[in-house]
Coordinates of C-alpha atoms in Angstrom, one line a residue:
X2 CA 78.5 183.8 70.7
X3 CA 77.4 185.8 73.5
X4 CA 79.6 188.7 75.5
X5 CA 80.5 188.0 78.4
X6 CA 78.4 189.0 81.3
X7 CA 81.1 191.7 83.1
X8 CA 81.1 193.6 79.5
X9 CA 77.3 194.0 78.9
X10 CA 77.3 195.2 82.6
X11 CA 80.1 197.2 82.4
X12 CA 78.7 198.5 79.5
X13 CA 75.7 199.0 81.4
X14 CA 76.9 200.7 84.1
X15 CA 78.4 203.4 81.9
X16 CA 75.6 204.3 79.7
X17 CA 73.7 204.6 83.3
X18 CA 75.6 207.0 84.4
X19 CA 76.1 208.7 81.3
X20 CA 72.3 209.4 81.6
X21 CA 71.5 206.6 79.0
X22 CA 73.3 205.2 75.9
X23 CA 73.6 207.3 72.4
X24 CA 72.3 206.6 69.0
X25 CA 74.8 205.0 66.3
X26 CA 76.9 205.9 65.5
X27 CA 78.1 207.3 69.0
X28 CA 81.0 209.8 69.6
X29 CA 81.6 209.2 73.2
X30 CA 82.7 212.5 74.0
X31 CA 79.2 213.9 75.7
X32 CA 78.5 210.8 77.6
X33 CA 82.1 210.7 79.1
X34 CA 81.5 214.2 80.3
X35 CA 78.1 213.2 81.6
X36 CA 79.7 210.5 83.2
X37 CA 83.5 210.3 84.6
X38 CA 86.2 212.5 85.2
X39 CA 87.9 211.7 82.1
X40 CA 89.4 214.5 80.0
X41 CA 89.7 214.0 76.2
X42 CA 92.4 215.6 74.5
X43 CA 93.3 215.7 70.7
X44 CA 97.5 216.1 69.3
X45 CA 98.4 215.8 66.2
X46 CA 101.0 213.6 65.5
X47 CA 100.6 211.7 68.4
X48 CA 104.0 210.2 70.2
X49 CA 105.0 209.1 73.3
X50 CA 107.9 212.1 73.8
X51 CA 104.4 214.0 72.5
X52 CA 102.1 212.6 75.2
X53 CA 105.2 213.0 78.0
X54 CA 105.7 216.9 76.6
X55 CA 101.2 217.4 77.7
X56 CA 101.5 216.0 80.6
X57 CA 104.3 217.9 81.4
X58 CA 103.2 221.1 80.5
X59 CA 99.8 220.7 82.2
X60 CA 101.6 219.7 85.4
X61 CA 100.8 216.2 85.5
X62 CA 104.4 214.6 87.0
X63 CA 104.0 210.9 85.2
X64 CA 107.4 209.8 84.1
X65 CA 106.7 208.0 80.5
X66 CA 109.2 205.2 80.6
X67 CA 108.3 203.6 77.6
X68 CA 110.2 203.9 74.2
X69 CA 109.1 206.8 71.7
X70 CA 106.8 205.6 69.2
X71 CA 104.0 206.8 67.3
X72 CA 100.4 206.1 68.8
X73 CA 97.1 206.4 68.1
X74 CA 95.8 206.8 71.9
X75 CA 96.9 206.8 75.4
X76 CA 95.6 207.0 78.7
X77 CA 96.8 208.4 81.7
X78 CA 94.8 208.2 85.1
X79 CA 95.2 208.8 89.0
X80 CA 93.1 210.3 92.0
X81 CA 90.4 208.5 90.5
X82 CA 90.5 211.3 87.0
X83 CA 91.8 210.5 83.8
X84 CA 93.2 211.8 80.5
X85 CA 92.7 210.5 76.7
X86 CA 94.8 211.6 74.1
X87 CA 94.0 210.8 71.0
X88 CA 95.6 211.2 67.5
X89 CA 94.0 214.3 66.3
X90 CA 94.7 213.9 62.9
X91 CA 92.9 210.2 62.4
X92 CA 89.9 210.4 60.4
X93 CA 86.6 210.4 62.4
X94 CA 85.8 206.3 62.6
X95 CA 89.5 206.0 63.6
X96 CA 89.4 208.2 66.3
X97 CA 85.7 206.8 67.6
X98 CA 87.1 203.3 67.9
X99 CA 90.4 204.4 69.6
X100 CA 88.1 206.4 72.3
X101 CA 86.0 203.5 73.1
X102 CA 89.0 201.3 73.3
X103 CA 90.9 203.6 76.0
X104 CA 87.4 204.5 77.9
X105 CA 87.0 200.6 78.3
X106 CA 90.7 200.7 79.9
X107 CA 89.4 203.1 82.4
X108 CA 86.5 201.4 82.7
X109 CA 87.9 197.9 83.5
X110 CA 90.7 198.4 85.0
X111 CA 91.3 201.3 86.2
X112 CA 87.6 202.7 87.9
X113 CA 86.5 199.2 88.2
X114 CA 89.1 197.6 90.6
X115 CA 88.9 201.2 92.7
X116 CA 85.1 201.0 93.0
X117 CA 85.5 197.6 94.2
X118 CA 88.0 197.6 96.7
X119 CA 86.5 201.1 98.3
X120 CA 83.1 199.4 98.2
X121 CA 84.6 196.7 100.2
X122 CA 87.5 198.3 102.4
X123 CA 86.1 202.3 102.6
X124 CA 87.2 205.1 100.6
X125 CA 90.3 205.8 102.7
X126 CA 92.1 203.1 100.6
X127 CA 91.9 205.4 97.8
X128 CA 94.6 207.4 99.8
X129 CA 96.5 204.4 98.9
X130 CA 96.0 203.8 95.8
X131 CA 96.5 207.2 94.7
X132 CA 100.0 207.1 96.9
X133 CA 99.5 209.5 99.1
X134 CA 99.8 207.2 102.1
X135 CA 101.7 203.4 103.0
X136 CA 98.8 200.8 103.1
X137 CA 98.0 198.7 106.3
X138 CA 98.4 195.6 106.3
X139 CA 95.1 194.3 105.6
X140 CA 95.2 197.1 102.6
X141 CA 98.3 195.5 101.4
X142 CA 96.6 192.3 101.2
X143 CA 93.8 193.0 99.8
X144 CA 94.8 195.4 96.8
X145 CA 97.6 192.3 96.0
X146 CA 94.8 189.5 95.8
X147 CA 92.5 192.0 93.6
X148 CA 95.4 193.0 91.4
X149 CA 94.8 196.9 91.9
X150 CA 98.0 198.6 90.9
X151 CA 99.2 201.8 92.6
X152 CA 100.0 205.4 91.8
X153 CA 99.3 206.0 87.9
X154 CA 97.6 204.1 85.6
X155 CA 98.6 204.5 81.4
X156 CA 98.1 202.7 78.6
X157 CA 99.6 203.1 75.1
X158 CA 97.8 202.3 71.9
X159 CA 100.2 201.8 69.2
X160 CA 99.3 202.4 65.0
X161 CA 98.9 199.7 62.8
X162 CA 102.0 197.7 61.9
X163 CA 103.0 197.4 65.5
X164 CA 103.5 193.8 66.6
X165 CA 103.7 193.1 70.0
X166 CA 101.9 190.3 72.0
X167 CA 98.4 191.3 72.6
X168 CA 97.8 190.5 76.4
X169 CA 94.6 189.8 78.4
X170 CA 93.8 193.5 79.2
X171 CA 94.0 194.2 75.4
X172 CA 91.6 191.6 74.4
X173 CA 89.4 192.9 77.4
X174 CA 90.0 196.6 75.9
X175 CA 88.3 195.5 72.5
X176 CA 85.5 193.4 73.3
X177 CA 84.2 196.7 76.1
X178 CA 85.2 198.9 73.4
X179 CA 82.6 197.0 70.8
X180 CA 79.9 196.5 73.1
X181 CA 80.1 200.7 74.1
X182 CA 80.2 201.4 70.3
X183 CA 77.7 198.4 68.7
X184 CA 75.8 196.2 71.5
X185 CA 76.2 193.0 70.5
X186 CA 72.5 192.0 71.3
X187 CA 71.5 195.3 68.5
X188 CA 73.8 193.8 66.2
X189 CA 72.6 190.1 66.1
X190 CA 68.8 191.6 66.4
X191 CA 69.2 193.0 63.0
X192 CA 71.0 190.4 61.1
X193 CA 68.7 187.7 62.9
X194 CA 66.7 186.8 59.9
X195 CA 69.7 186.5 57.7
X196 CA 71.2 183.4 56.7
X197 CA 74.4 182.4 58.9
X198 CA 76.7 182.1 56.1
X199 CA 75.9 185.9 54.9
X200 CA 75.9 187.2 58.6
X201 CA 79.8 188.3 58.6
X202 CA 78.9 190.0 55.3
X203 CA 76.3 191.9 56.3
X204 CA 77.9 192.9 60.1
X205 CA 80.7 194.3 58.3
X206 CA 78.5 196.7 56.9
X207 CA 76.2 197.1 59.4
X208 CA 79.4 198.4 61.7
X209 CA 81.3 200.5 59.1
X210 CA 77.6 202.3 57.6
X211 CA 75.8 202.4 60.9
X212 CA 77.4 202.3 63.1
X213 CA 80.7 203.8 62.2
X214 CA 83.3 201.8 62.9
X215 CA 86.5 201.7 61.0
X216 CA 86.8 198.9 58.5
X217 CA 89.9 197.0 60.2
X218 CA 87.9 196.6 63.1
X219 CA 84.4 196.0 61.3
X220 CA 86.1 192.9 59.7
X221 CA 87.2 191.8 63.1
X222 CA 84.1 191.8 65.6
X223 CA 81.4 189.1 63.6
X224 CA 84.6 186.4 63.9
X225 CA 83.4 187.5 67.6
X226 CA 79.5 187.3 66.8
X227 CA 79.9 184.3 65.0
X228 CA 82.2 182.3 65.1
X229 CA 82.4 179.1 62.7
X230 CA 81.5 176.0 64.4
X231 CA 83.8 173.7 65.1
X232 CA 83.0 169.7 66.5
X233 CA 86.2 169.9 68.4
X234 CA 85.7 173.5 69.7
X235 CA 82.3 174.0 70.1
X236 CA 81.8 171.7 73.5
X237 CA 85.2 174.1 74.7
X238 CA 83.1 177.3 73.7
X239 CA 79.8 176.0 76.2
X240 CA 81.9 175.7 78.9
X241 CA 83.5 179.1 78.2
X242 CA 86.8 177.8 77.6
X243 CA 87.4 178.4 74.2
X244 CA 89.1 181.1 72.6
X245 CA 88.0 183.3 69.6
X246 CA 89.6 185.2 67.0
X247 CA 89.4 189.2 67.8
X248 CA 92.2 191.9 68.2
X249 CA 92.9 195.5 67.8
X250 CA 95.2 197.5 65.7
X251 CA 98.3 195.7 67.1
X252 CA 97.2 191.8 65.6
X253 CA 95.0 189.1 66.0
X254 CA 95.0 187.2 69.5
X255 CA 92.8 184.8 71.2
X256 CA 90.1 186.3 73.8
X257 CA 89.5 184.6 77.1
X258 CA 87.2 186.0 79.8
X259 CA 90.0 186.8 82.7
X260 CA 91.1 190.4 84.5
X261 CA 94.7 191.9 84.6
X262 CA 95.8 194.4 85.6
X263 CA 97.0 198.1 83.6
X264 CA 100.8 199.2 82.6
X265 CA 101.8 201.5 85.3
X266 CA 104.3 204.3 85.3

């Protein structure tokens, strides 16, 4: 199955301005620099009390209103900057996958939706988003029909064990967060002359070896890649209205091309 067209140009985008993409397996952490104002931060023994505690101490006034719980990643952004936290004490593939995951949040829906509506409005709205002044009308309008929240922008990833319903941002999260990590296009290259029923196999490996994924997520992108044909399913899938089996940490969901918004504080 192919990725949609907003991720491999999203994708895109980033590695542009990141001054071209890295070789596998990538770390993220240089070309974010390169790229955004995005500041990544490691804690050990990562919470939500432990991410409200930072952001307190570093002067960053976000009220956390979300239960305590532990997490392996958050994200906190406004003024157009943001923060990743990460747990520091995840082994290495962990903590690649968790980067990706939250830089495709900023990406998607946090930088994306602002870059639109100042492309199309002027960068005076971003006095509004950022809430530092009452929209005009028009403004109002405008930011409601695009789904651009106001004031911060977080996200919470939660361990493994977690069950809560995955929602449409999530599933967006992951499929951004595999293209950054393992273009899909590199992927099926390689495994192009194998035969489709070893394919999964042989991704699985490809991701965790290569290109240094952790396993629980390896096992998850080829249901992505390919996924097993189905008579009833398949005429669904080439109008791009069928859904497919992908997820992160949290569970398994299905994954439809559409655009929410983020969690806000």
């Amino acid at each position: 199955m192919s990725m949609p067209l907003w991720v491999t140009e999203l994708a895109d985008v980033f590695w542009s301005m990141a001054g071209g993409p890295e070789e596998p397996a990538r770390d993220l952490r240089g070309p974010i620099a390169n790229a955004l104002p995005v500041t990544v931060v490691m804690l050990p023994r990562l919470r939500v009390t432990t991410v409200d505690a930072w952001l307190q101490h570093h002067g960053i006034y976000c009220t956390v209103d979300v239960q305590d719980r532990p997490l392996r990643a958050c994200l906190v952004a406004r003024n157009g900057h943001g923060v990743v936290i990460l747990e520091g004490t995840d082994p290495p593939d962990e903590q690649r996958f968790s980067l990706a995951h939250e830089l495709a949040h900023f990406l998607r829906h946090y930088w994306q939706p602002r870059t639109d509506i100042a492309g199309r409005l002027g960068p005076s709205v971003l006095e509004v988003l950022d809430g530092d002044r009452a929209p005009v009308p028009d403004e109002r309008v405008f930011a409601l029909l695009a789904r651009v929240r106001l004031g911060f922008f977080t996200h919470f990833m939660a361990r493994a064990g977690e069950t809560r319903p995955i929602d449409a941002a999530e599933r967006e999260a992951n499929l951004l967060a595999y293209e950054l990590l393992a273009p899909s296009a590199a992927v099926m290259g390689t495994v192009a002359t194998v035969p489709p029923a070893e394919r999964r196999g042989v991704i699985v490996e490809l991701l965790t070896t290569m290109y240094g994924l952790p396993a629980t997520v390896a096992r998850r992108y080829p249901a992505f890649l390919c996924p097993e044909s189905s008579p009833s399913g398949s005429f669904l899938r080439r109008l791009g209205l069928g859904g497919v089996e992908l997820s992160n940490a949290q569970g398994e969901r299905r994954v439809r091309d559409r655009r929410v918004g983020g969690e806000q504080c």
